[in-house]
Coordinates of C-alpha atoms and ligand atoms in Angstrom, one line a residue:
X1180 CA 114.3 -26.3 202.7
X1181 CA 114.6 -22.8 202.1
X1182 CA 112.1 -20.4 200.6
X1183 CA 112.1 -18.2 198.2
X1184 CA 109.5 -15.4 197.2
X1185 CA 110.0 -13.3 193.8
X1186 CA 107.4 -11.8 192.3
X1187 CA 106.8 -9.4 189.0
X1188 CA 105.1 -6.2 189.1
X1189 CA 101.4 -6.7 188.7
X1190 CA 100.4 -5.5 185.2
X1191 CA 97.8 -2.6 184.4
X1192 CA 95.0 -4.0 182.0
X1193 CA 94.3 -1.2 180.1
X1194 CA 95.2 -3.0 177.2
X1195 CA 96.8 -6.6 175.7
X1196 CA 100.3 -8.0 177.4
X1197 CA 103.1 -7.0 175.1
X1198 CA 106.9 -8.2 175.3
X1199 CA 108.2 -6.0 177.5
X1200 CA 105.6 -7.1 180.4
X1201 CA 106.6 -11.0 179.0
X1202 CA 110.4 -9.6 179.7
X1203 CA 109.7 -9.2 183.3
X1204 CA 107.7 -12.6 183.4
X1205 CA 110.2 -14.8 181.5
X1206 CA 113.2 -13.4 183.7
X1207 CA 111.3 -14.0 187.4
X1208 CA 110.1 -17.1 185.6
X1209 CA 114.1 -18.4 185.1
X1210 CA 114.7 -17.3 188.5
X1211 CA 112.2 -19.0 189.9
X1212 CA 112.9 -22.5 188.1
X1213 CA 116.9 -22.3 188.8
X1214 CA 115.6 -21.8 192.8
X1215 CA 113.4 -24.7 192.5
X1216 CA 116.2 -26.7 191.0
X1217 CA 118.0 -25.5 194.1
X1218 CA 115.8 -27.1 196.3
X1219 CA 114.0 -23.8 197.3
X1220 CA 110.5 -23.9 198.2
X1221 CA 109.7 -21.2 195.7
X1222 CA 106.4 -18.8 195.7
X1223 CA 106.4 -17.2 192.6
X1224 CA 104.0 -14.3 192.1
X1225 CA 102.8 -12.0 189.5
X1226 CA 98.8 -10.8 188.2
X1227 CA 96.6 -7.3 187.2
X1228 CA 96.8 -4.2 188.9
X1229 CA 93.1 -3.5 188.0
X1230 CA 92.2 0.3 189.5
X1231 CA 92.7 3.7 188.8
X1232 CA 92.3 6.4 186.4
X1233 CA 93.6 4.1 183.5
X1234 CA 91.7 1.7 183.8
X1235 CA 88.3 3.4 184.3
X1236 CA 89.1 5.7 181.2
X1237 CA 90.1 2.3 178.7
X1238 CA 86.6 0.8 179.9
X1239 CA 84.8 3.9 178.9
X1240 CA 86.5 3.8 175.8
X1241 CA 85.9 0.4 174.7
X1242 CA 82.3 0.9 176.0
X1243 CA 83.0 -1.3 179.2
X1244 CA 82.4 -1.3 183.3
X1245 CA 85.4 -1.5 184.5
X1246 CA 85.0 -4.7 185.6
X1247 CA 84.2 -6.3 182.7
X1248 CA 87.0 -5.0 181.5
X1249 CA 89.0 -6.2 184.2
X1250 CA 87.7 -9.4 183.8
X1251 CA 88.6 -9.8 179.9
X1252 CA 92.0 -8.2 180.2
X1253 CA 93.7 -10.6 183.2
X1254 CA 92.8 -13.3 181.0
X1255 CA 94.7 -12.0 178.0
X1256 CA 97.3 -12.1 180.2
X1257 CA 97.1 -15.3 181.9
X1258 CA 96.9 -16.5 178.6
X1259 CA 100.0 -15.2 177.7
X1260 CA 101.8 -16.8 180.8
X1261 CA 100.4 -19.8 179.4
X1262 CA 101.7 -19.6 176.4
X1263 CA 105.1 -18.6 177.7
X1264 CA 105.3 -21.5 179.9
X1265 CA 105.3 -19.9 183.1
X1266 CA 105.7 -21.3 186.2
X1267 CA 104.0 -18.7 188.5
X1268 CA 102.7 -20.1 191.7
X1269 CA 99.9 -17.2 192.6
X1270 CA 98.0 -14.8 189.9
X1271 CA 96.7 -11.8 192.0
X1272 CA 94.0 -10.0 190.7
X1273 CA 93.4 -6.4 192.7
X1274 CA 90.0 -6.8 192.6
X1275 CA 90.1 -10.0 194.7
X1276 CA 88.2 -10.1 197.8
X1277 CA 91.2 -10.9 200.1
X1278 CA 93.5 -8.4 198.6
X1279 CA 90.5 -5.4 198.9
X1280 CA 90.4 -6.5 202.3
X1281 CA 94.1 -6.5 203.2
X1282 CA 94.4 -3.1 201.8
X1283 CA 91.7 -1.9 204.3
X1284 CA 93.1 -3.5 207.1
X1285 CA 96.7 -1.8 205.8
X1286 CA 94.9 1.5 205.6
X1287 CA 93.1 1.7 209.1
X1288 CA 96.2 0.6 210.4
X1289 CA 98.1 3.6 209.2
X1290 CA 95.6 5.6 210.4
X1291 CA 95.2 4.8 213.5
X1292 CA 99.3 4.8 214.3
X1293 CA 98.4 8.7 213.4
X1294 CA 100.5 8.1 209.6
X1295 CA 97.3 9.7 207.4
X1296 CA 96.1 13.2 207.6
X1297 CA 93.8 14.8 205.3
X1298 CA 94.6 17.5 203.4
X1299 CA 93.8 19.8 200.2
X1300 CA 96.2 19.2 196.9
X1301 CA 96.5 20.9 193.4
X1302 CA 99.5 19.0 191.3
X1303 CA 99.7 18.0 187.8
X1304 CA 98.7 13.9 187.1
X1305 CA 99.9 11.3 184.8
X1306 CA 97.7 8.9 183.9
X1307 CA 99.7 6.8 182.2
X1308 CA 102.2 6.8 185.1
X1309 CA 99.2 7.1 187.5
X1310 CA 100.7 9.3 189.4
X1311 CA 101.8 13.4 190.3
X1312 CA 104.4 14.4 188.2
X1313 CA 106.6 17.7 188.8
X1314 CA 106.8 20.4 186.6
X1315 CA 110.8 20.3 186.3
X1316 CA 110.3 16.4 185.2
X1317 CA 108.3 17.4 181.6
X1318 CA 109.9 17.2 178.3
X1319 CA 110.2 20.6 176.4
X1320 CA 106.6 19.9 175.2
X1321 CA 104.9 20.1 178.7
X1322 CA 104.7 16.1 178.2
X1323 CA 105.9 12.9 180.6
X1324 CA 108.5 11.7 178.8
X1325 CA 107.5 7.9 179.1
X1326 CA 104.0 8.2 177.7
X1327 CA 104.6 11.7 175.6
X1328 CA 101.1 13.1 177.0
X1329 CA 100.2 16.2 178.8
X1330 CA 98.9 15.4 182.6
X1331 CA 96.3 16.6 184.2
X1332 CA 95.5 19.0 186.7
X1333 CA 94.1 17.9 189.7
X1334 CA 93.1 19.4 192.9
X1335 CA 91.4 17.4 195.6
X1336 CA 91.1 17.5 199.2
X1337 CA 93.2 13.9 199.5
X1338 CA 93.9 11.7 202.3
X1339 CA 98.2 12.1 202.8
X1340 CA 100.6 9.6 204.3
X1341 CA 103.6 10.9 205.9
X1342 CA 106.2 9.6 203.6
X1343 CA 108.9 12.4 205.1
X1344 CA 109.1 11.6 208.4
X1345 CA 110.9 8.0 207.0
X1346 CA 113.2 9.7 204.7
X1347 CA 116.8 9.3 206.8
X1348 CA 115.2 5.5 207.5
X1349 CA 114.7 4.7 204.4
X1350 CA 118.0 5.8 203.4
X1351 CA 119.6 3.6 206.0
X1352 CA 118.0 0.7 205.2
X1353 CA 119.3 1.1 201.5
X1354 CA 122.7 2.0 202.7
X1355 CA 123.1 0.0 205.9
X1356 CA 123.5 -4.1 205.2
X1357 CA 123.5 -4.3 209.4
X1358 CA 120.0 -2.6 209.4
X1359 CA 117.3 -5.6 210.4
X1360 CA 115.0 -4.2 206.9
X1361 CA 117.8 -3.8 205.2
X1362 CA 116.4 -3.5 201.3
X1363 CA 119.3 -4.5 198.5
X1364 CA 118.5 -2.1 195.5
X1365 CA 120.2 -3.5 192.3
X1366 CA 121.4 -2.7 189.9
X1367 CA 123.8 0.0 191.7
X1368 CA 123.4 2.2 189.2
X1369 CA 119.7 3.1 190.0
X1370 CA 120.3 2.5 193.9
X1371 CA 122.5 5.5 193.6
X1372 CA 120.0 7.1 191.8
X1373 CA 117.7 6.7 194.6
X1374 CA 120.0 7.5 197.6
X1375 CA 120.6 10.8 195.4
X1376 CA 117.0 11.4 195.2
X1377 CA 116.1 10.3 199.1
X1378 CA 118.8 12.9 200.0
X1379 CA 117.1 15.9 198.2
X1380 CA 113.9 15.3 200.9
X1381 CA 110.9 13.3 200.6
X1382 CA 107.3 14.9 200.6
X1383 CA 104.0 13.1 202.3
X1384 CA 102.1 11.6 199.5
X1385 CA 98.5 11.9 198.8
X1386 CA 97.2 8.1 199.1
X1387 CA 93.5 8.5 197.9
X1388 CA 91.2 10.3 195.4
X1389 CA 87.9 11.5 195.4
X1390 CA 86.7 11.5 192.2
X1391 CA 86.9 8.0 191.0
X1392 CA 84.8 5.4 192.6
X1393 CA 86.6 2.5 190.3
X1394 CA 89.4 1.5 193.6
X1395 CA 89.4 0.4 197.1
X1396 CA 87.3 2.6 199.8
X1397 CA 88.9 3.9 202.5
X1398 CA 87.6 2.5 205.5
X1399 CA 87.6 5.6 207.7
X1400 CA 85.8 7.3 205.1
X1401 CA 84.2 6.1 202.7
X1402 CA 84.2 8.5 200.1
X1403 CA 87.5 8.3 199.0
X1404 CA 89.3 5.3 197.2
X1405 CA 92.7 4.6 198.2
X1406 CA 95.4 5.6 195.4
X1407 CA 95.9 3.0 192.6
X1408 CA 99.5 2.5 193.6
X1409 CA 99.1 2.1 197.3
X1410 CA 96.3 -0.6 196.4
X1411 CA 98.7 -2.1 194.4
X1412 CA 101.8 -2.5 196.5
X1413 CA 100.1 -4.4 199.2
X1414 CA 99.1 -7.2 196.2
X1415 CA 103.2 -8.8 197.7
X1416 CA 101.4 -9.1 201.4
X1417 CA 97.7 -10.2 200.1
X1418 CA 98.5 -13.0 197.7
X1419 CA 100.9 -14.7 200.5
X1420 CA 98.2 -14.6 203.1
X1421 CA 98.8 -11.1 205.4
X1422 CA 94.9 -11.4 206.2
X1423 CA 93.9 -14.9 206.3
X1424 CA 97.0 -17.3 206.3
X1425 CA 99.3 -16.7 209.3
X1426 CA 101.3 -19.3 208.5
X1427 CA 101.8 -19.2 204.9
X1428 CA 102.6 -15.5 205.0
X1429 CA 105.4 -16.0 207.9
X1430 CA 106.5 -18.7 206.2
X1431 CA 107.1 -16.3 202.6
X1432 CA 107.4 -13.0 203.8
X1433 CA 109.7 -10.9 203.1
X1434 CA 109.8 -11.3 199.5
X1435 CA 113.3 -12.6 198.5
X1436 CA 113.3 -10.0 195.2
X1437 CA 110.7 -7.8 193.4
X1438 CA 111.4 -7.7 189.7
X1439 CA 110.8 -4.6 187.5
X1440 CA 111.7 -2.2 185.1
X1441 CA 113.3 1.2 185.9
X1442 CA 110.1 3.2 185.6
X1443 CA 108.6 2.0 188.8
X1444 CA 111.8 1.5 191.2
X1445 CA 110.9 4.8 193.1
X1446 CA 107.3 2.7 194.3
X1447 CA 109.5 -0.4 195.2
X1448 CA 111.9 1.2 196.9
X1449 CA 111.0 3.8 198.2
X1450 CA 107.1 4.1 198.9
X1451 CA 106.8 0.3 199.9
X1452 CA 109.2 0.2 201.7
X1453 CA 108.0 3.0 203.8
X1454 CA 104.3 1.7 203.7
X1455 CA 105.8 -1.5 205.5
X1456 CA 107.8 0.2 208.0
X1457 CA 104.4 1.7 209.5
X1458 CA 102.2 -0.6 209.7
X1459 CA 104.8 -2.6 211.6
X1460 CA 105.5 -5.3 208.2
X1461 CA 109.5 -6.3 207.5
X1462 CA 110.1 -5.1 204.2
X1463 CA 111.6 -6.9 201.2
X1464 CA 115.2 -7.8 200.8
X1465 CA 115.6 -7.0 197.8
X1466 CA 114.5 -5.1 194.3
X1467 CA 115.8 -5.3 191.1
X1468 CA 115.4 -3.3 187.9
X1469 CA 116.0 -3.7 184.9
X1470 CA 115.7 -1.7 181.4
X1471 CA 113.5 -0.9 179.0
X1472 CA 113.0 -2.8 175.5
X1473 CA 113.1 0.1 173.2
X1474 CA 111.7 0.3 169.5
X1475 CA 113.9 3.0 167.8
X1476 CA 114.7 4.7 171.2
X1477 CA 111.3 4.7 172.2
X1478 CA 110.6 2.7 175.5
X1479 CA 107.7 0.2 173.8
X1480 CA 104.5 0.8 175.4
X1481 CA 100.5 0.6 174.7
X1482 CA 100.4 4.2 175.0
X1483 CA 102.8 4.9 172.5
X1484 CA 101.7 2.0 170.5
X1485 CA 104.5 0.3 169.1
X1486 CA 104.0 -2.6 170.7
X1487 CA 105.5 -6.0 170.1
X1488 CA 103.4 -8.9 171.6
X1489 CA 104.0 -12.4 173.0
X1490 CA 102.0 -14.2 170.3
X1491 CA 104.2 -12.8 167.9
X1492 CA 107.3 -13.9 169.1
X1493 CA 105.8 -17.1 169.9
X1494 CA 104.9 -18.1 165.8
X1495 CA 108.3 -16.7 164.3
X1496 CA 110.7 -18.6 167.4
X1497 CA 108.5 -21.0 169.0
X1498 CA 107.9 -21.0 173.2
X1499 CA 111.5 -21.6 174.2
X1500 CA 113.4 -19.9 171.9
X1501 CA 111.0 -16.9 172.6
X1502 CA 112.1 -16.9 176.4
X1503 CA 115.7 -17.8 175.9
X1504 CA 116.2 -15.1 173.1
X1505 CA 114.2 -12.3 175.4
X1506 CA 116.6 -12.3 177.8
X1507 CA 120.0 -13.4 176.3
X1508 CA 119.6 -10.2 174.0
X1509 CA 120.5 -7.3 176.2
X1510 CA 121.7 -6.8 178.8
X1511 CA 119.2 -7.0 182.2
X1512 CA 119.7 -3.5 184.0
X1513 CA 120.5 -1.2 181.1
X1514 CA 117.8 -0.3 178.3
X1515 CA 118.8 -1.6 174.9
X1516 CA 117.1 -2.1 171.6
X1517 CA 115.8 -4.8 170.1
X1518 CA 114.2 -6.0 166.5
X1519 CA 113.4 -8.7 164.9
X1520 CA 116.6 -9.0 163.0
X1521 CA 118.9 -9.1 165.8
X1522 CA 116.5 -11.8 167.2
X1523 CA 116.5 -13.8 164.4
X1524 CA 120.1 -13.8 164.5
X1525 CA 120.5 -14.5 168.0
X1526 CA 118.3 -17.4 167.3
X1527 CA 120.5 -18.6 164.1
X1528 CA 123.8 -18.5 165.4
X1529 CA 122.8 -19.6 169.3
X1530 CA 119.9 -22.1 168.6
X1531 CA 119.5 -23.9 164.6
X1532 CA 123.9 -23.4 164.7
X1533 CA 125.1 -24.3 167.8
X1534 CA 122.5 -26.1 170.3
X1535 CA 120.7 -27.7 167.3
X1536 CA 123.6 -28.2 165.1
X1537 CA 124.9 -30.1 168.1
X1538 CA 122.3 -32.5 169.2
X1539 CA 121.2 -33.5 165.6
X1540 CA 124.8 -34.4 164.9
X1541 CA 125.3 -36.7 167.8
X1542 CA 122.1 -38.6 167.3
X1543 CA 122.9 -39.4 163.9
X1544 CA 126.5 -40.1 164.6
X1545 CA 125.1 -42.3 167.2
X1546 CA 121.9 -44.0 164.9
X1547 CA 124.4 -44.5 161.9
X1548 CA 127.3 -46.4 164.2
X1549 CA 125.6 -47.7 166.6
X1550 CA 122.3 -49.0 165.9
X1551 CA 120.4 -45.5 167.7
X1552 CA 122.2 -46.8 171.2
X1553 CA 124.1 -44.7 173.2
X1554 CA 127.5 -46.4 173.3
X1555 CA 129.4 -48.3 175.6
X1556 CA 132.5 -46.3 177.2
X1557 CA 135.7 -47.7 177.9
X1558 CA 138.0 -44.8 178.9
X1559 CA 137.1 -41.5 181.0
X1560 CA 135.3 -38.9 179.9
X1561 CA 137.3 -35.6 180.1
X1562 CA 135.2 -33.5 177.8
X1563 CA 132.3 -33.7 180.5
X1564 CA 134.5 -32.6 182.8
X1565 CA 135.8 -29.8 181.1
X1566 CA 132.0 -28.8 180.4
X1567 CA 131.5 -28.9 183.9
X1568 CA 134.5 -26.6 184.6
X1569 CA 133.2 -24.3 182.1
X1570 CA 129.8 -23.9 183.4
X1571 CA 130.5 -24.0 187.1
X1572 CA 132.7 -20.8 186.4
X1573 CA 129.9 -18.9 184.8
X1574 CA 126.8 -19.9 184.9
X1575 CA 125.3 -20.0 188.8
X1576 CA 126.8 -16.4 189.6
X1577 CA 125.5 -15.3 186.2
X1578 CA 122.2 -16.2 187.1
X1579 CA 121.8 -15.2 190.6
X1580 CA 122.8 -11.5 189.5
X1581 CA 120.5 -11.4 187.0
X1582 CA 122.8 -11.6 184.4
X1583 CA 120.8 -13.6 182.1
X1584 CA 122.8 -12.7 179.1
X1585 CA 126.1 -13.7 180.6
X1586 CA 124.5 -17.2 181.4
X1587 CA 123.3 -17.9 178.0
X1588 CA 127.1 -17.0 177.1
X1589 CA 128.8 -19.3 179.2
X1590 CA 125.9 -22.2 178.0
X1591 CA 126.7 -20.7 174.3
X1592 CA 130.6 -21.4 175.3
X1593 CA 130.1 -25.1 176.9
X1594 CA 128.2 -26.2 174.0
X1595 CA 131.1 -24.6 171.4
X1596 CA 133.5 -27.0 173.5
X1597 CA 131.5 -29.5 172.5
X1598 CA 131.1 -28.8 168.9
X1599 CA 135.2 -28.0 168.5
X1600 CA 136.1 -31.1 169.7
X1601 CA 133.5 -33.2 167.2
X1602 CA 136.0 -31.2 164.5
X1603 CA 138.8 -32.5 166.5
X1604 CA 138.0 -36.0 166.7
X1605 CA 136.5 -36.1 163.4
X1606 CA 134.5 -39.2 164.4
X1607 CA 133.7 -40.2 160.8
X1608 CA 137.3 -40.6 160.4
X1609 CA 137.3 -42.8 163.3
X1610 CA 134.3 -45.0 162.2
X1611 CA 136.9 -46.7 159.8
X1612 CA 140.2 -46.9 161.7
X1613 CA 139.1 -46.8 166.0
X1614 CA 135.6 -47.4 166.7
X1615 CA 136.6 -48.3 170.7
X1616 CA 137.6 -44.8 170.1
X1617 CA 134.4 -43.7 168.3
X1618 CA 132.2 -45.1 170.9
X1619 CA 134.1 -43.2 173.2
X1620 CA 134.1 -40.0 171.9
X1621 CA 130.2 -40.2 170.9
X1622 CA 129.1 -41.6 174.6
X1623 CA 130.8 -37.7 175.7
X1624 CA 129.2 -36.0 173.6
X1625 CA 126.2 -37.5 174.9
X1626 CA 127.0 -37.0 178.5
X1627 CA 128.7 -33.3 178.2
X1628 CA 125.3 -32.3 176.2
X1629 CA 123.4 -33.9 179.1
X1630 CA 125.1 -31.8 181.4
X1631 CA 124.8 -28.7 179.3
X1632 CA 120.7 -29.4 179.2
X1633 CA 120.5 -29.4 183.0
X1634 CA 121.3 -26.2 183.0
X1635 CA 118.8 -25.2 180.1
X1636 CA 116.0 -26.1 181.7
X1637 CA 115.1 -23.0 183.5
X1638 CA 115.4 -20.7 180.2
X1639 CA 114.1 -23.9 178.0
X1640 CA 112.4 -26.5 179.7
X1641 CA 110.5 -28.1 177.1
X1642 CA 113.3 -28.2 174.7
X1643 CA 115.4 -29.2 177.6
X1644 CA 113.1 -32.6 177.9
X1645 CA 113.0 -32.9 174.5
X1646 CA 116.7 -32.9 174.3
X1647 CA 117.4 -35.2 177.7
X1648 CA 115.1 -37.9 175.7
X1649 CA 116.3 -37.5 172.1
X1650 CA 119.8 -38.4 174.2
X1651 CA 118.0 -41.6 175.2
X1652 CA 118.9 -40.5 179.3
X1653 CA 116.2 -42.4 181.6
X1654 CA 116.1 -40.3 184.6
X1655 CA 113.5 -37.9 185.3
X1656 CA 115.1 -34.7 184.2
X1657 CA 114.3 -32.3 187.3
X1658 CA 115.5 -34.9 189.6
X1659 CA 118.2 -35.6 188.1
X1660 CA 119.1 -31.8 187.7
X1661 CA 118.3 -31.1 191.5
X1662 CA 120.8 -34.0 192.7
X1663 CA 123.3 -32.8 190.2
X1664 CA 123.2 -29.3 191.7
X1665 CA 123.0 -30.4 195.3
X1666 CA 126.4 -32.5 195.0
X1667 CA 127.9 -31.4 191.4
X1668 CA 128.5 -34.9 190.6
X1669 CA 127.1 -36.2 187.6
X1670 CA 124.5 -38.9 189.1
X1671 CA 125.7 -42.8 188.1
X1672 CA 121.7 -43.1 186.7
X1673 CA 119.9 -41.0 184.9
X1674 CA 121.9 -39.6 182.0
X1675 CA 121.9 -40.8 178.8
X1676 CA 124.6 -44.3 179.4
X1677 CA 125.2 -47.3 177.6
X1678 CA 122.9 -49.2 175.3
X1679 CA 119.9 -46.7 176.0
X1680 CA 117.6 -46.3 172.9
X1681 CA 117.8 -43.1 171.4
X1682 CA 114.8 -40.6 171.2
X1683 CA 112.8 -40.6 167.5
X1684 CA 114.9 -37.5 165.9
X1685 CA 113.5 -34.1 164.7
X1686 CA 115.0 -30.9 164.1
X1687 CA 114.6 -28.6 167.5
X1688 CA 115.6 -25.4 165.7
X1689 CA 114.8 -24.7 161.9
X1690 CA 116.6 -22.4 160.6
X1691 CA 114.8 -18.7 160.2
X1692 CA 115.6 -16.8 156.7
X1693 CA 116.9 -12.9 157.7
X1694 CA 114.7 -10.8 155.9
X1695 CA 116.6 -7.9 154.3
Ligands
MSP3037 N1 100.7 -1.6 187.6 C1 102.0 -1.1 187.7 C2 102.8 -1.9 188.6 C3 102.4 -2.2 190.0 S1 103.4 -3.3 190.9 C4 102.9 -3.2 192.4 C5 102.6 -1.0 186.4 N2 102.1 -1.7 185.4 S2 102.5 -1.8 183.9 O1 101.6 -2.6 183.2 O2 102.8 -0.5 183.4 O3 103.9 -2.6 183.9 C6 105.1 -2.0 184.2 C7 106.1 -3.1 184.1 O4 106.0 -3.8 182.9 C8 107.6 -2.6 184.1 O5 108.0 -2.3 185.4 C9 108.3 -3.7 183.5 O6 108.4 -4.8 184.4 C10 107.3 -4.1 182.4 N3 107.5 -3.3 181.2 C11 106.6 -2.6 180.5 N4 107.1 -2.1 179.4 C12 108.4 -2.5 179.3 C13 109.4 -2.3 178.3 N5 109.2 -1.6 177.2 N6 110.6 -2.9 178.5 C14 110.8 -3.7 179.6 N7 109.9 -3.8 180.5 C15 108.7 -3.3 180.4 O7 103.5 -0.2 186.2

């Protein structure tokens, strides 16, 4: 059995989970359900990054300690995971015991291999980036142009790791697929964009602060916490046992794939990465980033507030409409804009047309002729076969490059096949002239549909259930699905065959008015 580690970025709690954190989620969450289908042992991690600046100023605001704050806001988004039906397999929490620790043991470690020097440091800050921002990066307003605020000046006698001296090794292990910590940086866009930036010179970074007591304390001095990001990075090693679980953490480490949008690709691939390399840790294999949702060109955000929540989603599309239409949209790796109306669409044309158009037709095709059964065949069934061809070209390299919108193309395109030849046959014709024929045609539809849900279930898995038993197929649908993609041979049991009872019928996708 093979494992597989992917994990999301852990989220800040300042505020509420919106849909661009759910983006993240739902896309590791596919991943991780298409490797379990693969047979992977999968360890699929996300959680709150629950330190820093941010944090401390939102709890002051809202009247809070920062725990309590801490403690209300994880849940929010737990909740939301919940809702979204995600599969994640650890929720990390920064403020955990055994991650505090593991950061500790991370920092003395540096420390004593001679990698942290102390030193005094004026720069301008970003709060909402949490981090030093350089004058030549501000807009023309003296703003950073994700959050549109001014930063801060700050000048501190910090704690600095030496970042520099692993600046031609971190470009080799971007560059060089022979190197043993060889990091893959997708999509190549952005790696380019990060050799570029590697090649201009790396500066040490300043890894604690003085003035805010809400974070980790250094252990070789305690009157510094460590730097919000640093703390945060290590969550990959503490929530897979670095301190604590020998074997579990052997057993997962190195993370098969970080996901993450753009904005914090420099951390993954760059700062962790470097941060691993000292204290002696393999690094990652591989990080991927994607784009921003934007709302009229503006990346969505809680500091900007135009923010577009889970819930929301949830009550207009339902759970797995919600997840399919978040990442079948765009594009993952570019930004790209989304509204409502181009959801609804999406969800018109893809979902209440096609899918559900498609499965409500068969089973009462199949409950007017014959009796709610699905037929008995007497000649082979080439449309399932031609499904098969259809998604074996498309859909496992879609997914494995992240290429979520390409997959739910090539599904799209296997379950037109399906409707195009229900024109063809025109099976209400054949109810009065063939009905060996009939029986035929309808016991395809149910098989090629069959098929098609298999590979549904990571983007829909309730709705893929729902489907496999409306179809009246007997075998458990994740077993089923796992031999199917272990031999690509549709099992002799399990799918929907002859004489099984149908499921009780009920429209899967209503249709959703545009509104103008
Ligand atoms: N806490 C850090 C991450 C530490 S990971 C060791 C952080 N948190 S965050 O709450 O700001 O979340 C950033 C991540 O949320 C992005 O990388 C992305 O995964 C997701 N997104 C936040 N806004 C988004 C959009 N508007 N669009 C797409 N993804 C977005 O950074």
């Amino acid at each position: 059995m093979k494992k597989y580690y992917i994990t999301t970025p852990i989220y800040y709690v300042n505020d509420k989970p919106h849909i661009g954190h759910a983006y993240t989620t739902i896309a590791a969450d596919i991943v991780a359900r298409w490797r379990r289908l693969q047979g992977d042992e999968v360890f699929f991690l996300t959680g709150t990054d629950e330190h820093g600046v941010k944090i401390c100023q939102s709890a002051q605001i809202k009247g809070m300690t920062p725990k309590q704050l801490c403690d209300e806001m994880s849940e929010y988004f737990k909740q939301a995971w919940k809702l979204l039906n995600i599969s994640n397999d650890g929720f990390i929490r920064t403020t955990d015991k055994q991650h505090e620790e593991t950061v500790q043991l991370i920092m003395q470690k540096l420390y004593d291999k001679g990698l942290i020097y102390k030193k005094r440091y004026k720069g301008l800050y970003c709060v909402g980036c949490e981090k030093f921002i350089a004058e030549k990066d501000l807009d023309e307003n003296g703003c950073c142009p994700d959050h549109k605020k001014k930063p801060v000046v700050q000048s501190e006698e910090n704690y600095f790791f030496k970042l520099s001296i692993f600046n031609e090794q971190l470009i080799d292990i971007i560059e060089n697929p022979a190197n043993r910590n060889h990091i893959e940086v997708l999509p190549e866009t952005r790696r380019n964009e990060i050799l570029g930036k590697l090649r201009l010179g790396l500066e040490d970074i300043s890894i604690s602060r003085v003035a805010l007591d809400w974070g980790i304390p250094l252990p070789f001095d305690k009157t510094q916490t460590v730097y919000v990001w640093v703390d945060a990075l290590i969550n990959y090693i503490s929530a897979v046992g670095y301190k604590g679980n020998k074997e579990r953490f052997e057993k997962f480490w190195p993370a098969d794939i970080h996901l993450m949008a753009k904005d914090i690709l420099w951390f993954h691939s760059v700062i962790w990465p470097a941060l691993l390399i000292g204290a002696d840790i393999p690094v990652h294999k591989r990080v991927y980033a994607h784009g921003f949702f934007t709302i009229n060109g503006d990346k969505m955000s809680k500091s900007i507030g135009n923010v577009i929540t889970p819930d929301q989603l949830v009550e207009k599309f339902g759970v797995d409409p919600t997840r399919y239409l978040a990442v079948s949209l765009i594009p993952f790796g570019p930004d790209g804009d989304i509204s409502m109306n181009e959801l609804t669409k999406k969800y018109n044309v893809d979902l209440a047309n096609n899918l559900g158009n498609l499965v409500s037709r068969t089973n009462k095709m199949a409950e007017k002729y014959f009796d709610a059964k699905v037929p008995q065949i007497s000649n082979e069934d080439i449309l399932t076969k031609e499904v098969a061809k259809i998604l074996n070209n498309g859909y496992s390299v879609s997914i494995e490059n992240m290429q979520f919108h390409k997959t739910a193309e090539n599904l799209q395109q296997a379950i037109t096949l399906i409707n195009q030849q229900i024109e063809q046959d025109a099976p209400w014709k054949l109810a009065k002239t063939d009905t060996k024929k009939l029986a035929n045609c309808i016991y395809s539809y149910f098989q090629a549909t069959d098929l098609i849900v298999l590979h549904l279930i990571p983007f829909m898995p309730t709705i893929s259930e729902k489907i496999w038993a409306l179809n009246g197929a007997n075998g458990n649908i994740i077993e089923v699905a796992k031999k199917y993609f272990l031999d690509k041979q549709i099992p002799k049991e399990g799918f929907s065959s002859a004489n099984n009872k149908l499921g009780i019928f009920e429209i899967l996708f209503p249709r959703i008015e545009i509104k103008k």
